[in-house]
Tab-separated table of N, CA and C in Angstrom:
chain	number	residue	atom	x	y	z
Q	1	ILE	N	0.856	-1.185	0.000
Q	1	ILE	CA	0.000	0.000	0.000
Q	1	ILE	C	0.891	1.234	0.000
Q	2	VAL	N	0.616	2.116	-0.929
Q	2	VAL	CA	1.364	3.363	-1.006
Q	2	VAL	C	0.493	4.473	-0.451
Q	3	SER	N	1.038	5.220	0.465
Q	3	SER	CA	0.261	6.326	1.017
Q	3	SER	C	1.003	7.621	0.786
Q	4	GLU	N	0.258	8.630	0.396
Q	4	GLU	CA	0.874	9.928	0.151
Q	4	GLU	C	0.718	10.793	1.389
Q	5	SER	N	1.760	11.505	1.727
Q	5	SER	CA	1.623	12.482	2.801
Q	5	SER	C	0.979	13.725	2.215
Q	6	ASN	N	0.453	14.583	3.089
Q	6	ASN	CA	-0.189	15.807	2.619
Q	6	ASN	C	0.787	16.684	1.838
Q	7	ASP	N	2.065	16.625	2.171
Q	7	ASP	CA	3.053	17.438	1.469
Q	7	ASP	C	3.187	17.015	0.011
Q	8	ASP	N	2.881	15.748	-0.281
Q	8	ASP	CA	2.993	15.274	-1.655
Q	8	ASP	C	1.873	15.826	-2.546
Q	9	ILE	N	0.769	16.240	-1.943
Q	9	ILE	CA	-0.358	16.751	-2.713
Q	9	ILE	C	-0.037	18.119	-3.301
Q	10	PHE	N	0.657	18.941	-2.535
Q	10	PHE	CA	1.007	20.287	-2.962
Q	10	PHE	C	2.468	20.358	-3.369
Q	11	LYS	N	2.740	21.190	-4.334
Q	11	LYS	CA	4.124	21.484	-4.711
Q	11	LYS	C	4.409	22.896	-4.227
Q	12	PHE	N	5.087	23.003	-3.112
Q	12	PHE	CA	5.363	24.316	-2.514
Q	12	PHE	C	6.565	24.965	-3.169
Q	13	PRO	N	6.572	26.270	-3.294
Q	13	PRO	CA	5.479	27.196	-2.978
Q	13	PRO	C	4.381	27.119	-4.028
Q	14	CYS	N	3.141	27.429	-3.594
Q	14	CYS	CA	2.011	27.407	-4.516
Q	14	CYS	C	0.967	28.437	-4.090
Q	15	GLU	N	0.160	28.845	-5.071
Q	15	GLU	CA	-0.946	29.744	-4.731
Q	15	GLU	C	-2.003	28.926	-4.003
Q	16	TYR	N	-2.542	29.488	-2.928
Q	16	TYR	CA	-3.491	28.752	-2.106
Q	16	TYR	C	-4.580	29.701	-1.612
Q	17	PRO	N	-5.847	29.398	-1.899
Q	17	PRO	CA	-6.926	30.259	-1.406
Q	17	PRO	C	-7.388	29.809	-0.019
Q	18	ILE	N	-7.529	30.757	0.875
Q	18	ILE	CA	-8.074	30.497	2.209
Q	18	ILE	C	-9.449	31.147	2.229
Q	19	LYS	N	-10.480	30.364	2.516
Q	19	LYS	CA	-11.842	30.893	2.518
Q	19	LYS	C	-12.403	30.807	3.927
Q	20	VAL	N	-12.864	31.962	4.418
Q	20	VAL	CA	-13.351	32.087	5.789
Q	20	VAL	C	-14.785	32.615	5.751
Q	21	PHE	N	-15.647	32.045	6.583
Q	21	PHE	CA	-17.021	32.510	6.710
Q	21	PHE	C	-17.264	32.967	8.139
Q	22	GLY	N	-18.050	34.025	8.278
Q	22	GLY	CA	-18.404	34.495	9.611
Q	22	GLY	C	-19.566	35.457	9.540
Q	23	LEU	N	-20.065	35.845	10.713
Q	23	LEU	CA	-21.103	36.863	10.764
Q	23	LEU	C	-20.532	38.166	10.229
Q	24	ASN	N	-21.353	38.952	9.576
Q	24	ASN	CA	-20.925	40.214	8.987
Q	24	ASN	C	-20.686	41.224	10.117
Q	25	GLN	N	-19.446	41.268	10.595
Q	25	GLN	CA	-19.041	42.157	11.681
Q	25	GLN	C	-17.873	43.017	11.206
Q	26	PRO	N	-17.785	44.232	11.728
Q	26	PRO	CA	-16.713	45.140	11.278
Q	26	PRO	C	-15.300	44.585	11.494
Q	27	ASP	N	-15.091	43.799	12.534
Q	27	ASP	CA	-13.740	43.328	12.867
Q	27	ASP	C	-13.344	42.035	12.171
Q	28	LEU	N	-14.268	41.379	11.472
Q	28	LEU	CA	-13.953	40.076	10.884
Q	28	LEU	C	-12.807	40.159	9.884
Q	29	GLU	N	-12.913	41.040	8.902
Q	29	GLU	CA	-11.860	41.132	7.887
Q	29	GLU	C	-10.517	41.485	8.505
Q	30	LYS	N	-10.510	42.462	9.398
Q	30	LYS	CA	-9.267	42.888	10.047
Q	30	LYS	C	-8.637	41.739	10.843
Q	31	SER	N	-9.456	41.007	11.569
Q	31	SER	CA	-8.963	39.893	12.383
Q	31	SER	C	-8.389	38.777	11.512
Q	32	VAL	N	-9.119	38.398	10.459
Q	32	VAL	CA	-8.674	37.329	9.561
Q	32	VAL	C	-7.363	37.725	8.883
Q	33	CYS	N	-7.312	38.952	8.366
Q	33	CYS	CA	-6.094	39.416	7.695
Q	33	CYS	C	-4.908	39.445	8.651
Q	34	SER	N	-5.139	39.889	9.875
Q	34	SER	CA	-4.067	39.946	10.867
Q	34	SER	C	-3.498	38.558	11.164
Q	35	ILE	N	-4.376	37.576	11.314
Q	35	ILE	CA	-3.927	36.200	11.576
Q	35	ILE	C	-3.079	35.695	10.412
Q	36	ILE	N	-3.562	35.886	9.202
Q	36	ILE	CA	-2.846	35.377	8.024
Q	36	ILE	C	-1.530	36.125	7.819
Q	37	GLU	N	-1.527	37.433	8.065
Q	37	GLU	CA	-0.302	38.222	7.899
Q	37	GLU	C	0.801	37.780	8.853
Q	38	ASN	N	0.446	37.170	9.985
Q	38	ASN	CA	1.464	36.634	10.897
Q	38	ASN	C	2.327	35.571	10.217
Q	39	TYR	N	1.785	34.935	9.186
Q	39	TYR	CA	2.482	33.833	8.522
Q	39	TYR	C	2.981	34.152	7.123
Q	40	VAL	N	2.382	35.161	6.475
Q	40	VAL	CA	2.751	35.423	5.075
Q	40	VAL	C	3.226	36.849	4.826
Q	41	GLY	N	3.201	37.690	5.834
Q	41	GLY	CA	3.575	39.088	5.636
Q	41	GLY	C	2.377	39.906	5.185
Q	42	LYS	N	2.623	41.149	4.865
Q	42	LYS	CA	1.570	42.106	4.520
Q	42	LYS	C	0.774	41.644	3.299
Q	43	LEU	N	-0.554	41.648	3.446
Q	43	LEU	CA	-1.442	41.301	2.337
Q	43	LEU	C	-1.726	42.548	1.506
Q	44	HIS	N	-1.989	42.338	0.228
Q	44	HIS	CA	-2.363	43.417	-0.680
Q	44	HIS	C	-3.852	43.280	-0.998
Q	45	GLU	N	-4.488	44.395	-1.310
Q	45	GLU	CA	-5.929	44.394	-1.597
Q	45	GLU	C	-6.325	43.383	-2.666
Q	46	ASN	N	-5.467	43.195	-3.668
Q	46	ASN	CA	-5.816	42.277	-4.753
Q	46	ASN	C	-5.790	40.803	-4.328
Q	47	GLN	N	-5.322	40.513	-3.120
Q	47	GLN	CA	-5.322	39.138	-2.608
Q	47	GLN	C	-6.616	38.814	-1.869
Q	48	ILE	N	-7.431	39.820	-1.591
Q	48	ILE	CA	-8.594	39.667	-0.723
Q	48	ILE	C	-9.870	39.911	-1.517
Q	49	SER	N	-10.817	38.989	-1.419
Q	49	SER	CA	-12.141	39.234	-1.986
Q	49	SER	C	-13.190	38.910	-0.928
Q	50	ILE	N	-14.211	39.752	-0.892
Q	50	ILE	CA	-15.244	39.647	0.132
Q	50	ILE	C	-16.602	39.581	-0.552
Q	51	LYS	N	-17.438	38.689	-0.067
Q	51	LYS	CA	-18.781	38.555	-0.624
Q	51	LYS	C	-19.777	38.410	0.518
Q	52	ASN	N	-20.808	39.237	0.496
Q	52	ASN	CA	-21.859	39.160	1.505
Q	52	ASN	C	-22.894	38.123	1.106
Q	53	SER	N	-23.534	37.512	2.107
Q	53	SER	CA	-24.628	36.587	1.831
Q	53	SER	C	-25.814	37.373	1.281
Q	54	SER	N	-26.785	36.679	0.755
Q	54	SER	CA	-27.917	37.348	0.107
Q	54	SER	C	-28.668	38.283	1.060
Q	55	LYS	N	-28.744	37.931	2.324
Q	55	LYS	CA	-29.433	38.786	3.296
Q	55	LYS	C	-28.461	39.665	4.078
Q	56	GLY	N	-27.159	39.512	3.812
Q	56	GLY	CA	-26.163	40.363	4.449
Q	56	GLY	C	-25.780	39.988	5.865
Q	57	LYS	N	-26.298	38.874	6.367
Q	57	LYS	CA	-25.974	38.465	7.747
Q	57	LYS	C	-24.572	37.865	7.841
Q	58	TYR	N	-24.156	37.187	6.801
Q	58	TYR	CA	-22.858	36.521	6.772
Q	58	TYR	C	-21.965	37.108	5.686
Q	59	VAL	N	-20.691	36.852	5.812
Q	59	VAL	CA	-19.729	37.299	4.806
Q	59	VAL	C	-18.714	36.185	4.586
Q	60	SER	N	-18.266	36.045	3.340
Q	60	SER	CA	-17.166	35.118	3.065
Q	60	SER	C	-15.978	35.956	2.602
Q	61	ILE	N	-14.841	35.604	3.118
Q	61	ILE	CA	-13.596	36.285	2.772
Q	61	ILE	C	-12.668	35.244	2.172
Q	62	THR	N	-12.201	35.502	0.962
Q	62	THR	CA	-11.230	34.623	0.320
Q	62	THR	C	-9.926	35.387	0.199
Q	63	ILE	N	-8.870	34.792	0.727
Q	63	ILE	CA	-7.544	35.404	0.668
Q	63	ILE	C	-6.614	34.435	-0.037
Q	64	ARG	N	-6.012	34.908	-1.106
Q	64	ARG	CA	-5.074	34.088	-1.880
Q	64	ARG	C	-3.660	34.391	-1.419
Q	65	ILE	N	-2.963	33.341	-1.005
Q	65	ILE	CA	-1.583	33.498	-0.528
Q	65	ILE	C	-0.663	32.610	-1.357
Q	66	ILE	N	0.611	32.835	-1.198
Q	66	ILE	CA	1.613	31.903	-1.703
Q	66	ILE	C	2.033	31.058	-0.497
Q	67	ALA	N	1.568	29.825	-0.481
Q	67	ALA	CA	1.870	28.923	0.630
Q	67	ALA	C	3.265	28.341	0.439
Q	68	THR	N	4.010	28.282	1.526
Q	68	THR	CA	5.380	27.786	1.452
Q	68	THR	C	5.558	26.398	2.074
Q	69	SER	N	4.580	25.956	2.900
Q	69	SER	CA	4.707	24.630	3.513
Q	69	SER	C	3.366	24.188	4.087
Q	70	ARG	N	3.250	22.907	4.303
Q	70	ARG	CA	2.046	22.368	4.942
Q	70	ARG	C	1.945	22.879	6.376
Q	71	LYS	N	3.074	22.995	7.042
Q	71	LYS	CA	3.082	23.490	8.427
Q	71	LYS	C	2.510	24.909	8.491
Q	72	GLN	N	2.877	25.747	7.519
Q	72	GLN	CA	2.360	27.117	7.461
Q	72	GLN	C	0.834	27.091	7.338
Q	73	LEU	N	0.308	26.286	6.419
Q	73	LEU	CA	-1.135	26.195	6.219
Q	73	LEU	C	-1.842	25.672	7.466
Q	74	ASP	N	-1.267	24.668	8.103
Q	74	ASP	CA	-1.861	24.121	9.325
Q	74	ASP	C	-1.902	25.170	10.439
Q	75	SER	N	-0.843	25.950	10.568
Q	75	SER	CA	-0.784	26.988	11.594
Q	75	SER	C	-1.822	28.080	11.340
Q	76	ILE	N	-1.955	28.491	10.094
Q	76	ILE	CA	-2.961	29.500	9.741
Q	76	ILE	C	-4.356	28.972	10.076
Q	77	ASN	N	-4.650	27.742	9.657
Q	77	ASN	CA	-5.970	27.162	9.918
Q	77	ASN	C	-6.250	27.035	11.409
Q	78	THR	N	-5.270	26.618	12.181
Q	78	THR	CA	-5.437	26.489	13.626
Q	78	THR	C	-5.767	27.840	14.251
Q	79	ASP	N	-5.016	28.869	13.880
Q	79	ASP	CA	-5.261	30.196	14.452
Q	79	ASP	C	-6.613	30.755	14.018
Q	80	LEU	N	-7.004	30.534	12.771
Q	80	LEU	CA	-8.314	30.998	12.313
Q	80	LEU	C	-9.442	30.285	13.052
Q	81	GLN	N	-9.281	28.988	13.294
Q	81	GLN	CA	-10.309	28.228	14.003
Q	81	GLN	C	-10.464	28.700	15.452
Q	82	LYS	N	-9.411	29.220	16.035
Q	82	LYS	CA	-9.464	29.728	17.412
Q	82	LYS	C	-10.164	31.077	17.509
Q	83	SER	N	-10.304	31.780	16.389
Q	83	SER	CA	-10.917	33.102	16.406
Q	83	SER	C	-12.418	32.990	16.638
Q	84	PRO	N	-12.953	33.723	17.624
Q	84	PRO	CA	-14.389	33.675	17.877
Q	84	PRO	C	-15.217	34.320	16.750
Q	85	LEU	N	-14.582	35.097	15.885
Q	85	LEU	CA	-15.301	35.757	14.788
Q	85	LEU	C	-15.500	34.829	13.591
Q	86	VAL	N	-14.699	33.765	13.506
Q	86	VAL	CA	-14.729	32.854	12.352
Q	86	VAL	C	-15.734	31.727	12.624
Q	87	SER	N	-16.686	31.547	11.699
Q	87	SER	CA	-17.668	30.464	11.833
Q	87	SER	C	-17.212	29.180	11.147
Q	88	TYR	N	-16.693	29.319	9.900
Q	88	TYR	CA	-16.279	28.162	9.109
Q	88	TYR	C	-15.033	28.493	8.287
Q	89	LEU	N	-14.294	27.428	7.959
Q	89	LEU	CA	-13.139	27.539	7.049
Q	89	LEU	C	-13.317	26.531	5.934
Q	90	LEU	N	-12.869	26.928	4.742
Q	90	LEU	CA	-12.811	25.986	3.616
Q	90	LEU	C	-11.400	25.937	3.104
């Protein structure tokens, strides 16, 4: 049986979208960007896209980064999951 590690799936560095969902709150975007910037440096506006739900209660934020390792992605996901403003991650 051959098993692939998660590192074999990605060829680092690679472009990687991080998608976050949460209630439409003023601090959500700032908080999400701050967490991700801890691992990738300053984000640029063209890396971030925001879409409100049809009724405006929720928002999805997609941030495209250049991922350098599986450990980096795992750390970002762990920190985002700890945020009380974040409802879901994709």
